[in-house]
Amino acid sequence: MTPEQLLAAPSTALPTLRGAVAGLPSYVPGRRSAGADIAALASNESHYEPLPAATVAVAEAARRMNRYPDMAAVELRERLARHLGVSLEEVAVGPGSVGVLQQIITGLCDAGDEVVFAWRSFEAYPILVELAGARPVRIPLDHLEGHDLDAMAAAVTDCTKVILLCTPNNPTGVPISHDRIEAFLRAVRSDILVVIDEAYVEYAEAGSGPDSLALYREYPNVCILRTFSKAYGLAGLRVGYAVAPPAIAEGLRRTALPFAVSALGQKAAVASLDAGEEMEVRVAAVRQERARMAAQLEAQGWKLQPSQGNFLWIRAGEDLLARLVEAFDTAGVMIRAYQGDGVRITVADAASNDRVLQILAAHAA
């Protein structure tokens, strides 16, 4: 056939996804329900409504929804910089901490590079890594449901570009101490970016985890990742941020989807930071309920590791897991099941937590 005939010939081929995309596991969000009698404890959201100041800020910003948001998020970044004691140039924002993490992996990883993280941990980690064409390196948790930092250090190769440390870990709630992370940082190469993912840091008791800002100031390969989705109650507005060395932070801003953080989200985040004392009152109540639930569950015979998140983790094999899921579903309480590993239960209001305690009492060993 002539070139002209080849061009004119009809084609039956259809567009196809990249292999990396076609093989991706789906992110499984916490189940939702609109029923008034359903306790929605499957997603680690705050059960409180947004802080009043954030609601006012959103209402005011809504009148200007016809305008694009500030793509550089300068006001929010300036407010974060003051809050954290860093410079504007060290702050990057994105649509939730998961959005910022995608910017990190996109900005640092080429095809074939490796990202090391504990497993089980945040389910988005392997998805984002594989989407970038990099290779996820999962390191099993230790017997205390926490990060096995020695094994993670041993897994580092010449291809390692990023290491993710989730503290407190999702879904187990176990933090990583300051001393352990510092020893780990001394053991790994300085050209590897170590991301300290602190989505739940506000719920952690003082001293239970690292002083991440101190580590950041001492080690130039540290990046801190945080969010407004949890303690600040802005999960529906998608605002997260990173603190990173200026060159890295600039790269994160370059890899960001333009206008990814809405004007409503930016204004709500600033207002929430300004209402920090109100947020702390709510966080203290969650900590108190977390401790109450943990004490009662241990009295029932459940073996728990101390959680520093707004959730509790129960290790469960397949048979127990199936029984628990059925019991919670029957009782109208939505929890998060991890096949083959266990269940994560968000700490909410006292009435919902009492329902959890009652269900688990019937299944205690």
PDB file of N, CA and C in Angstrom, residues 242-340:
ATOM      1  N   ALA A 242       3.468  21.015  52.565  1.00  0.00           N
ATOM      2  CA  ALA A 242       4.782  20.465  52.880  1.00  0.00           C
ATOM      3  C   ALA A 242       5.699  21.586  53.313  1.00  0.00           C
ATOM      4  N   VAL A 243       6.614  21.252  54.221  1.00  0.00           N
ATOM      5  CA  VAL A 243       7.735  22.125  54.564  1.00  0.00           C
ATOM      6  C   VAL A 243       8.982  21.420  54.054  1.00  0.00           C
ATOM      7  N   ALA A 244       9.699  22.083  53.170  1.00  0.00           N
ATOM      8  CA  ALA A 244      10.840  21.452  52.511  1.00  0.00           C
ATOM      9  C   ALA A 244      11.903  22.496  52.222  1.00  0.00           C
ATOM     10  N   PRO A 245      13.143  22.064  52.005  1.00  0.00           N
ATOM     11  CA  PRO A 245      14.174  23.023  51.608  1.00  0.00           C
ATOM     12  C   PRO A 245      13.704  23.829  50.405  1.00  0.00           C
ATOM     13  N   PRO A 246      14.083  25.110  50.312  1.00  0.00           N
ATOM     14  CA  PRO A 246      13.532  25.984  49.267  1.00  0.00           C
ATOM     15  C   PRO A 246      13.579  25.406  47.856  1.00  0.00           C
ATOM     16  N   ALA A 247      14.680  24.759  47.480  1.00  0.00           N
ATOM     17  CA  ALA A 247      14.778  24.216  46.121  1.00  0.00           C
ATOM     18  C   ALA A 247      13.761  23.104  45.909  1.00  0.00           C
ATOM     19  N   ILE A 248      13.558  22.252  46.933  1.00  0.00           N
ATOM     20  CA  ILE A 248      12.569  21.178  46.829  1.00  0.00           C
ATOM     21  C   ILE A 248      11.162  21.762  46.810  1.00  0.00           C
ATOM     22  N   ALA A 249      10.899  22.714  47.707  1.00  0.00           N
ATOM     23  CA  ALA A 249       9.569  23.322  47.763  1.00  0.00           C
ATOM     24  C   ALA A 249       9.216  24.013  46.451  1.00  0.00           C
ATOM     25  N   GLU A 250      10.182  24.658  45.831  1.00  0.00           N
ATOM     26  CA  GLU A 250       9.939  25.283  44.536  1.00  0.00           C
ATOM     27  C   GLU A 250       9.584  24.233  43.494  1.00  0.00           C
ATOM     28  N   GLY A 251      10.273  23.095  43.540  1.00  0.00           N
ATOM     29  CA  GLY A 251       9.940  22.015  42.626  1.00  0.00           C
ATOM     30  C   GLY A 251       8.538  21.474  42.854  1.00  0.00           C
ATOM     31  N   LEU A 252       8.120  21.417  44.103  1.00  0.00           N
ATOM     32  CA  LEU A 252       6.766  20.957  44.395  1.00  0.00           C
ATOM     33  C   LEU A 252       5.733  21.914  43.829  1.00  0.00           C
ATOM     34  N   ARG A 253       6.001  23.196  43.924  1.00  0.00           N
ATOM     35  CA  ARG A 253       5.063  24.169  43.364  1.00  0.00           C
ATOM     36  C   ARG A 253       5.021  24.065  41.838  1.00  0.00           C
ATOM     37  N   ARG A 254       6.145  23.731  41.214  1.00  0.00           N
ATOM     38  CA  ARG A 254       6.161  23.585  39.760  1.00  0.00           C
ATOM     39  C   ARG A 254       5.381  22.363  39.294  1.00  0.00           C
ATOM     40  N   THR A 255       5.391  21.306  40.091  1.00  0.00           N
ATOM     41  CA  THR A 255       4.694  20.084  39.689  1.00  0.00           C
ATOM     42  C   THR A 255       3.227  20.086  40.089  1.00  0.00           C
ATOM     43  N   ALA A 256       2.774  21.131  40.768  1.00  0.00           N
ATOM     44  CA  ALA A 256       1.388  21.185  41.231  1.00  0.00           C
ATOM     45  C   ALA A 256       0.428  21.434  40.071  1.00  0.00           C
ATOM     46  N   LEU A 257      -0.734  20.833  40.151  1.00  0.00           N
ATOM     47  CA  LEU A 257      -1.792  21.139  39.200  1.00  0.00           C
ATOM     48  C   LEU A 257      -2.210  22.596  39.404  1.00  0.00           C
ATOM     49  N   PRO A 258      -2.249  23.404  38.342  1.00  0.00           N
ATOM     50  CA  PRO A 258      -2.598  24.818  38.521  1.00  0.00           C
ATOM     51  C   PRO A 258      -3.954  24.995  39.215  1.00  0.00           C
ATOM     52  N   PHE A 259      -3.983  25.899  40.157  1.00  0.00           N
ATOM     53  CA  PHE A 259      -5.193  26.272  40.893  1.00  0.00           C
ATOM     54  C   PHE A 259      -5.807  25.078  41.641  1.00  0.00           C
ATOM     55  N   ALA A 260      -4.972  24.142  42.091  1.00  0.00           N
ATOM     56  CA  ALA A 260      -5.494  22.917  42.708  1.00  0.00           C
ATOM     57  C   ALA A 260      -6.142  23.163  44.065  1.00  0.00           C
ATOM     58  N   VAL A 261      -5.661  24.177  44.803  1.00  0.00           N
ATOM     59  CA  VAL A 261      -6.254  24.481  46.109  1.00  0.00           C
ATOM     60  C   VAL A 261      -7.220  25.638  45.925  1.00  0.00           C
ATOM     61  N   SER A 262      -8.485  25.386  46.164  1.00  0.00           N
ATOM     62  CA  SER A 262      -9.511  26.393  45.908  1.00  0.00           C
ATOM     63  C   SER A 262      -9.357  27.609  46.810  1.00  0.00           C
ATOM     64  N   ALA A 263      -9.971  28.716  46.383  1.00  0.00           N
ATOM     65  CA  ALA A 263      -9.975  29.926  47.210  1.00  0.00           C
ATOM     66  C   ALA A 263     -10.689  29.663  48.532  1.00  0.00           C
ATOM     67  N   LEU A 264     -11.762  28.857  48.485  1.00  0.00           N
ATOM     68  CA  LEU A 264     -12.484  28.534  49.707  1.00  0.00           C
ATOM     69  C   LEU A 264     -11.579  27.755  50.661  1.00  0.00           C
ATOM     70  N   GLY A 265     -10.828  26.809  50.109  1.00  0.00           N
ATOM     71  CA  GLY A 265      -9.925  26.023  50.932  1.00  0.00           C
ATOM     72  C   GLY A 265      -8.825  26.864  51.552  1.00  0.00           C
ATOM     73  N   GLN A 266      -8.257  27.767  50.766  1.00  0.00           N
ATOM     74  CA  GLN A 266      -7.186  28.621  51.280  1.00  0.00           C
ATOM     75  C   GLN A 266      -7.682  29.508  52.413  1.00  0.00           C
ATOM     76  N   LYS A 267      -8.839  30.128  52.216  1.00  0.00           N
ATOM     77  CA  LYS A 267      -9.374  31.016  53.248  1.00  0.00           C
ATOM     78  C   LYS A 267      -9.751  30.233  54.507  1.00  0.00           C
ATOM     79  N   ALA A 268     -10.336  29.053  54.319  1.00  0.00           N
ATOM     80  CA  ALA A 268     -10.732  28.242  55.464  1.00  0.00           C
ATOM     81  C   ALA A 268      -9.517  27.783  56.253  1.00  0.00           C
ATOM     82  N   ALA A 269      -8.442  27.452  55.556  1.00  0.00           N
ATOM     83  CA  ALA A 269      -7.228  27.000  56.235  1.00  0.00           C
ATOM     84  C   ALA A 269      -6.612  28.124  57.058  1.00  0.00           C
ATOM     85  N   VAL A 270      -6.564  29.324  56.504  1.00  0.00           N
ATOM     86  CA  VAL A 270      -6.026  30.468  57.252  1.00  0.00           C
ATOM     87  C   VAL A 270      -6.873  30.725  58.494  1.00  0.00           C
ATOM     88  N   ALA A 271      -8.197  30.711  58.319  1.00  0.00           N
ATOM     89  CA  ALA A 271      -9.081  30.956  59.456  1.00  0.00           C
ATOM     90  C   ALA A 271      -8.935  29.863  60.511  1.00  0.00           C
ATOM     91  N   SER A 272      -8.718  28.624  60.075  1.00  0.00           N
ATOM     92  CA  SER A 272      -8.564  27.517  61.023  1.00  0.00           C
ATOM     93  C   SER A 272      -7.275  27.647  61.816  1.00  0.00           C
ATOM     94  N   LEU A 273      -6.212  28.073  61.176  1.00  0.00           N
ATOM     95  CA  LEU A 273      -4.957  28.305  61.900  1.00  0.00           C
ATOM     96  C   LEU A 273      -5.141  29.391  62.956  1.00  0.00           C
ATOM     97  N   ASP A 274      -5.894  30.433  62.596  1.00  0.00           N
ATOM     98  CA  ASP A 274      -6.127  31.522  63.537  1.00  0.00           C
ATOM     99  C   ASP A 274      -7.001  31.091  64.720  1.00  0.00           C
ATOM    100  N   ALA A 275      -7.746  29.993  64.538  1.00  0.00           N
ATOM    101  CA  ALA A 275      -8.618  29.481  65.600  1.00  0.00           C
ATOM    102  C   ALA A 275      -7.997  28.246  66.247  1.00  0.00           C
ATOM    103  N   GLY A 276      -6.700  28.239  66.336  1.00  0.00           N
ATOM    104  CA  GLY A 276      -5.981  27.070  66.832  1.00  0.00           C
ATOM    105  C   GLY A 276      -6.378  26.638  68.232  1.00  0.00           C
ATOM    106  N   GLU A 277      -6.703  27.595  69.115  1.00  0.00           N
ATOM    107  CA  GLU A 277      -7.070  27.238  70.480  1.00  0.00           C
ATOM    108  C   GLU A 277      -8.382  26.443  70.506  1.00  0.00           C
ATOM    109  N   GLU A 278      -9.330  26.824  69.656  1.00  0.00           N
ATOM    110  CA  GLU A 278     -10.585  26.072  69.566  1.00  0.00           C
ATOM    111  C   GLU A 278     -10.325  24.663  69.046  1.00  0.00           C
ATOM    112  N   MET A 279      -9.449  24.544  68.068  1.00  0.00           N
ATOM    113  CA  MET A 279      -9.102  23.230  67.544  1.00  0.00           C
ATOM    114  C   MET A 279      -8.495  22.365  68.633  1.00  0.00           C
ATOM    115  N   GLU A 280      -7.628  22.932  69.459  1.00  0.00           N
ATOM    116  CA  GLU A 280      -6.978  22.170  70.523  1.00  0.00           C
ATOM    117  C   GLU A 280      -7.992  21.630  71.525  1.00  0.00           C
ATOM    118  N   VAL A 281      -9.038  22.377  71.799  1.00  0.00           N
ATOM    119  CA  VAL A 281     -10.080  21.897  72.707  1.00  0.00           C
ATOM    120  C   VAL A 281     -10.736  20.640  72.135  1.00  0.00           C
ATOM    121  N   ARG A 282     -11.014  20.669  70.860  1.00  0.00           N
ATOM    122  CA  ARG A 282     -11.619  19.507  70.204  1.00  0.00           C
ATOM    123  C   ARG A 282     -10.655  18.316  70.202  1.00  0.00           C
ATOM    124  N   VAL A 283      -9.402  18.580  69.908  1.00  0.00           N
ATOM    125  CA  VAL A 283      -8.407  17.517  69.879  1.00  0.00           C
ATOM    126  C   VAL A 283      -8.273  16.878  71.265  1.00  0.00           C
ATOM    127  N   ALA A 284      -8.294  17.697  72.304  1.00  0.00           N
ATOM    128  CA  ALA A 284      -8.184  17.172  73.662  1.00  0.00           C
ATOM    129  C   ALA A 284      -9.343  16.229  73.972  1.00  0.00           C
ATOM    130  N   ALA A 285     -10.530  16.558  73.487  1.00  0.00           N
ATOM    131  CA  ALA A 285     -11.684  15.695  73.710  1.00  0.00           C
ATOM    132  C   ALA A 285     -11.517  14.362  72.993  1.00  0.00           C
ATOM    133  N   VAL A 286     -10.963  14.392  71.788  1.00  0.00           N
ATOM    134  CA  VAL A 286     -10.716  13.147  71.060  1.00  0.00           C
ATOM    135  C   VAL A 286      -9.675  12.297  71.786  1.00  0.00           C
ATOM    136  N   ARG A 287      -8.619  12.939  72.273  1.00  0.00           N
ATOM    137  CA  ARG A 287      -7.603  12.196  73.029  1.00  0.00           C
ATOM    138  C   ARG A 287      -8.222  11.522  74.259  1.00  0.00           C
ATOM    139  N   GLN A 288      -9.090  12.251  74.938  1.00  0.00           N
ATOM    140  CA  GLN A 288      -9.723  11.704  76.135  1.00  0.00           C
ATOM    141  C   GLN A 288     -10.587  10.497  75.778  1.00  0.00           C
ATOM    142  N   GLU A 289     -11.363  10.606  74.718  1.00  0.00           N
ATOM    143  CA  GLU A 289     -12.192   9.485  74.286  1.00  0.00           C
ATOM    144  C   GLU A 289     -11.327   8.312  73.805  1.00  0.00           C
ATOM    145  N   ARG A 290     -10.245   8.606  73.132  1.00  0.00           N
ATOM    146  CA  ARG A 290      -9.325   7.556  72.667  1.00  0.00           C
ATOM    147  C   ARG A 290      -8.785   6.765  73.848  1.00  0.00           C
ATOM    148  N   ALA A 291      -8.376   7.466  74.887  1.00  0.00           N
ATOM    149  CA  ALA A 291      -7.848   6.807  76.076  1.00  0.00           C
ATOM    150  C   ALA A 291      -8.931   5.989  76.782  1.00  0.00           C
ATOM    151  N   ARG A 292     -10.150   6.544  76.852  1.00  0.00           N
ATOM    152  CA  ARG A 292     -11.251   5.819  77.496  1.00  0.00           C
ATOM    153  C   ARG A 292     -11.560   4.526  76.746  1.00  0.00           C
ATOM    154  N   MET A 293     -11.626   4.622  75.414  1.00  0.00           N
ATOM    155  CA  MET A 293     -11.923   3.433  74.624  1.00  0.00           C
ATOM    156  C   MET A 293     -10.823   2.389  74.747  1.00  0.00           C
ATOM    157  N   ALA A 294      -9.575   2.846  74.677  1.00  0.00           N
ATOM    158  CA  ALA A 294      -8.450   1.907  74.749  1.00  0.00           C
ATOM    159  C   ALA A 294      -8.449   1.170  76.082  1.00  0.00           C
ATOM    160  N   ALA A 295      -8.711   1.893  77.164  1.00  0.00           N
ATOM    161  CA  ALA A 295      -8.719   1.261  78.483  1.00  0.00           C
ATOM    162  C   ALA A 295      -9.825   0.217  78.586  1.00  0.00           C
ATOM    163  N   GLN A 296     -11.000   0.532  78.076  1.00  0.00           N
ATOM    164  CA  GLN A 296     -12.107  -0.419  78.157  1.00  0.00           C
ATOM    165  C   GLN A 296     -11.883  -1.623  77.252  1.00  0.00           C
ATOM    166  N   LEU A 297     -11.305  -1.398  76.088  1.00  0.00           N
ATOM    167  CA  LEU A 297     -11.033  -2.518  75.179  1.00  0.00           C
ATOM    168  C   LEU A 297      -9.982  -3.453  75.770  1.00  0.00           C
ATOM    169  N   GLU A 298      -8.977  -2.886  76.384  1.00  0.00           N
ATOM    170  CA  GLU A 298      -7.966  -3.733  77.025  1.00  0.00           C
ATOM    171  C   GLU A 298      -8.578  -4.517  78.185  1.00  0.00           C
ATOM    172  N   ALA A 299      -9.506  -3.892  78.915  1.00  0.00           N
ATOM    173  CA  ALA A 299     -10.191  -4.602  79.991  1.00  0.00           C
ATOM    174  C   ALA A 299     -11.044  -5.739  79.437  1.00  0.00           C
ATOM    175  N   GLN A 300     -11.559  -5.570  78.229  1.00  0.00           N
ATOM    176  CA  GLN A 300     -12.334  -6.633  77.578  1.00  0.00           C
ATOM    177  C   GLN A 300     -11.453  -7.788  77.102  1.00  0.00           C
ATOM    178  N   GLY A 301     -10.145  -7.532  76.997  1.00  0.00           N
ATOM    179  CA  GLY A 301      -9.245  -8.583  76.540  1.00  0.00           C
ATOM    180  C   GLY A 301      -8.600  -8.322  75.192  1.00  0.00           C
ATOM    181  N   TRP A 302      -8.912  -7.187  74.570  1.00  0.00           N
ATOM    182  CA  TRP A 302      -8.287  -6.851  73.287  1.00  0.00           C
ATOM    183  C   TRP A 302      -6.863  -6.364  73.539  1.00  0.00           C
ATOM    184  N   LYS A 303      -5.961  -6.770  72.675  1.00  0.00           N
ATOM    185  CA  LYS A 303      -4.565  -6.340  72.785  1.00  0.00           C
ATOM    186  C   LYS A 303      -4.329  -5.222  71.777  1.00  0.00           C
ATOM    187  N   LEU A 304      -4.102  -4.012  72.273  1.00  0.00           N
ATOM    188  CA  LEU A 304      -3.930  -2.843  71.428  1.00  0.00           C
ATOM    189  C   LEU A 304      -2.543  -2.249  71.628  1.00  0.00           C
ATOM    190  N   GLN A 305      -2.024  -1.661  70.556  1.00  0.00           N
ATOM    191  CA  GLN A 305      -0.858  -0.804  70.677  1.00  0.00           C
ATOM    192  C   GLN A 305      -1.364   0.629  70.899  1.00  0.00           C
ATOM    193  N   PRO A 306      -0.692   1.425  71.731  1.00  0.00           N
ATOM    194  CA  PRO A 306      -1.163   2.797  71.973  1.00  0.00           C
ATOM    195  C   PRO A 306      -1.234   3.594  70.664  1.00  0.00           C
ATOM    196  N   SER A 307      -2.406   4.124  70.370  1.00  0.00           N
ATOM    197  CA  SER A 307      -2.597   4.921  69.153  1.00  0.00           C
ATOM    198  C   SER A 307      -2.425   6.399  69.467  1.00  0.00           C
ATOM    199  N   GLN A 308      -1.785   7.118  68.556  1.00  0.00           N
ATOM    200  CA  GLN A 308      -1.642   8.561  68.677  1.00  0.00           C
ATOM    201  C   GLN A 308      -2.419   9.288  67.577  1.00  0.00           C
ATOM    202  N   GLY A 309      -3.254   8.557  66.842  1.00  0.00           N
ATOM    203  CA  GLY A 309      -4.123   9.168  65.844  1.00  0.00           C
ATOM    204  C   GLY A 309      -5.526   9.330  66.397  1.00  0.00           C
ATOM    205  N   ASN A 310      -6.463   9.719  65.550  1.00  0.00           N
ATOM    206  CA  ASN A 310      -7.862   9.818  65.980  1.00  0.00           C
ATOM    207  C   ASN A 310      -8.591   8.514  65.647  1.00  0.00           C
ATOM    208  N   PHE A 311      -7.917   7.397  65.896  1.00  0.00           N
ATOM    209  CA  PHE A 311      -8.470   6.090  65.557  1.00  0.00           C
ATOM    210  C   PHE A 311      -7.776   5.024  66.393  1.00  0.00           C
ATOM    211  N   LEU A 312      -8.392   3.854  66.423  1.00  0.00           N
ATOM    212  CA  LEU A 312      -7.826   2.691  67.089  1.00  0.00           C
ATOM    213  C   LEU A 312      -7.686   1.559  66.080  1.00  0.00           C
ATOM    214  N   TRP A 313      -6.690   0.716  66.286  1.00  0.00           N
ATOM    215  CA  TRP A 313      -6.391  -0.378  65.371  1.00  0.00           C
ATOM    216  C   TRP A 313      -6.494  -1.700  66.115  1.00  0.00           C
ATOM    217  N   ILE A 314      -7.227  -2.645  65.515  1.00  0.00           N
ATOM    218  CA  ILE A 314      -7.337  -3.989  66.074  1.00  0.00           C
ATOM    219  C   ILE A 314      -6.836  -4.979  65.034  1.00  0.00           C
ATOM    220  N   ARG A 315      -5.769  -5.668  65.353  1.00  0.00           N
ATOM    221  CA  ARG A 315      -5.234  -6.700  64.478  1.00  0.00           C
ATOM    222  C   ARG A 315      -6.190  -7.889  64.476  1.00  0.00           C
ATOM    223  N   ALA A 316      -6.546  -8.376  63.291  1.00  0.00           N
ATOM    224  CA  ALA A 316      -7.514  -9.465  63.200  1.00  0.00           C
ATOM    225  C   ALA A 316      -7.232 -10.314  61.976  1.00  0.00           C
ATOM    226  N   GLY A 317      -7.168 -11.627  62.180  1.00  0.00           N
ATOM    227  CA  GLY A 317      -7.050 -12.561  61.070  1.00  0.00           C
ATOM    228  C   GLY A 317      -8.356 -12.659  60.309  1.00  0.00           C
ATOM    229  N   GLU A 318      -8.368 -13.466  59.254  1.00  0.00           N
ATOM    230  CA  GLU A 318      -9.511 -13.497  58.340  1.00  0.00           C
ATOM    231  C   GLU A 318     -10.819 -13.847  59.042  1.00  0.00           C
ATOM    232  N   ASP A 319     -10.810 -14.872  59.899  1.00  0.00           N
ATOM    233  CA  ASP A 319     -12.064 -15.300  60.535  1.00  0.00           C
ATOM    234  C   ASP A 319     -12.608 -14.219  61.462  1.00  0.00           C
ATOM    235  N   LEU A 320     -11.746 -13.702  62.334  1.00  0.00           N
ATOM    236  CA  LEU A 320     -12.183 -12.650  63.252  1.00  0.00           C
ATOM    237  C   LEU A 320     -12.579 -11.399  62.486  1.00  0.00           C
ATOM    238  N   LEU A 321     -11.818 -11.053  61.455  1.00  0.00           N
ATOM    239  CA  LEU A 321     -12.126  -9.867  60.663  1.00  0.00           C
ATOM    240  C   LEU A 321     -13.519  -9.969  60.060  1.00  0.00           C
ATOM    241  N   ALA A 322     -13.845 -11.124  59.500  1.00  0.00           N
ATOM    242  CA  ALA A 322     -15.163 -11.310  58.889  1.00  0.00           C
ATOM    243  C   ALA A 322     -16.266 -11.170  59.926  1.00  0.00           C
ATOM    244  N   ARG A 323     -16.042 -11.720  61.117  1.00  0.00           N
ATOM    245  CA  ARG A 323     -17.058 -11.616  62.171  1.00  0.00           C
ATOM    246  C   ARG A 323     -17.236 -10.169  62.627  1.00  0.00           C
ATOM    247  N   LEU A 324     -16.128  -9.459  62.756  1.00  0.00           N
ATOM    248  CA  LEU A 324     -16.215  -8.068  63.187  1.00  0.00           C
ATOM    249  C   LEU A 324     -16.941  -7.209  62.157  1.00  0.00           C
ATOM    250  N   VAL A 325     -16.580  -7.378  60.894  1.00  0.00           N
ATOM    251  CA  VAL A 325     -17.228  -6.579  59.848  1.00  0.00           C
ATOM    252  C   VAL A 325     -18.727  -6.835  59.836  1.00  0.00           C
ATOM    253  N   GLU A 326     -19.120  -8.096  59.953  1.00  0.00           N
ATOM    254  CA  GLU A 326     -20.546  -8.427  59.967  1.00  0.00           C
ATOM    255  C   GLU A 326     -21.240  -7.816  61.176  1.00  0.00           C
ATOM    256  N   ALA A 327     -20.598  -7.906  62.331  1.00  0.00           N
ATOM    257  CA  ALA A 327     -21.210  -7.371  63.549  1.00  0.00           C
ATOM    258  C   ALA A 327     -21.374  -5.859  63.469  1.00  0.00           C
ATOM    259  N   PHE A 328     -20.352  -5.162  62.985  1.00  0.00           N
ATOM    260  CA  PHE A 328     -20.450  -3.705  62.876  1.00  0.00           C
ATOM    261  C   PHE A 328     -21.479  -3.299  61.829  1.00  0.00           C
ATOM    262  N   ASP A 329     -21.506  -4.000  60.709  1.00  0.00           N
ATOM    263  CA  ASP A 329     -22.493  -3.676  59.675  1.00  0.00           C
ATOM    264  C   ASP A 329     -23.910  -3.862  60.211  1.00  0.00           C
ATOM    265  N   THR A 330     -24.133  -4.954  60.916  1.00  0.00           N
ATOM    266  CA  THR A 330     -25.456  -5.238  61.466  1.00  0.00           C
ATOM    267  C   THR A 330     -25.885  -4.164  62.456  1.00  0.00           C
ATOM    268  N   ALA A 331     -24.901  -3.647  63.198  1.00  0.00           N
ATOM    269  CA  ALA A 331     -25.212  -2.629  64.213  1.00  0.00           C
ATOM    270  C   ALA A 331     -25.254  -1.213  63.649  1.00  0.00           C
ATOM    271  N   GLY A 332     -24.995  -1.056  62.365  1.00  0.00           N
ATOM    272  CA  GLY A 332     -25.038   0.276  61.770  1.00  0.00           C
ATOM    273  C   GLY A 332     -23.849   1.134  62.106  1.00  0.00           C
ATOM    274  N   VAL A 333     -22.701   0.504  62.308  1.00  0.00           N
ATOM    275  CA  VAL A 333     -21.464   1.233  62.590  1.00  0.00           C
ATOM    276  C   VAL A 333     -20.473   0.916  61.464  1.00  0.00           C
ATOM    277  N   MET A 334     -20.039   1.947  60.773  1.00  0.00           N
ATOM    278  CA  MET A 334     -19.159   1.758  59.616  1.00  0.00           C
ATOM    279  C   MET A 334     -17.709   1.921  60.050  1.00  0.00           C
ATOM    280  N   ILE A 335     -16.926   0.850  59.885  1.00  0.00           N
ATOM    281  CA  ILE A 335     -15.514   0.851  60.221  1.00  0.00           C
ATOM    282  C   ILE A 335     -14.715   0.526  58.975  1.00  0.00           C
ATOM    283  N   ARG A 336     -13.393   0.636  59.064  1.00  0.00           N
ATOM    284  CA  ARG A 336     -12.531   0.357  57.917  1.00  0.00           C
ATOM    285  C   ARG A 336     -11.828  -0.980  58.121  1.00  0.00           C
ATOM    286  N   ALA A 337     -12.111  -1.925  57.225  1.00  0.00           N
ATOM    287  CA  ALA A 337     -11.489  -3.241  57.286  1.00  0.00           C
ATOM    288  C   ALA A 337     -10.339  -3.314  56.295  1.00  0.00           C
ATOM    289  N   TYR A 338      -9.223  -3.892  56.732  1.00  0.00           N
ATOM    290  CA  TYR A 338      -8.062  -4.113  55.879  1.00  0.00           C
ATOM    291  C   TYR A 338      -7.882  -5.618  55.734  1.00  0.00           C
ATOM    292  N   GLN A 339      -8.170  -6.115  54.540  1.00  0.00           N
ATOM    293  CA  GLN A 339      -8.199  -7.547  54.311  1.00  0.00           C
ATOM    294  C   GLN A 339      -6.916  -8.218  54.771  1.00  0.00           C
ATOM    295  N   GLY A 340      -7.067  -9.205  55.640  1.00  0.00           N
ATOM    296  CA  GLY A 340      -5.930  -9.968  56.106  1.00  0.00           C
ATOM    297  C   GLY A 340      -5.156  -9.333  57.239  1.00  0.00           C
TER     298      GLY A 340
END
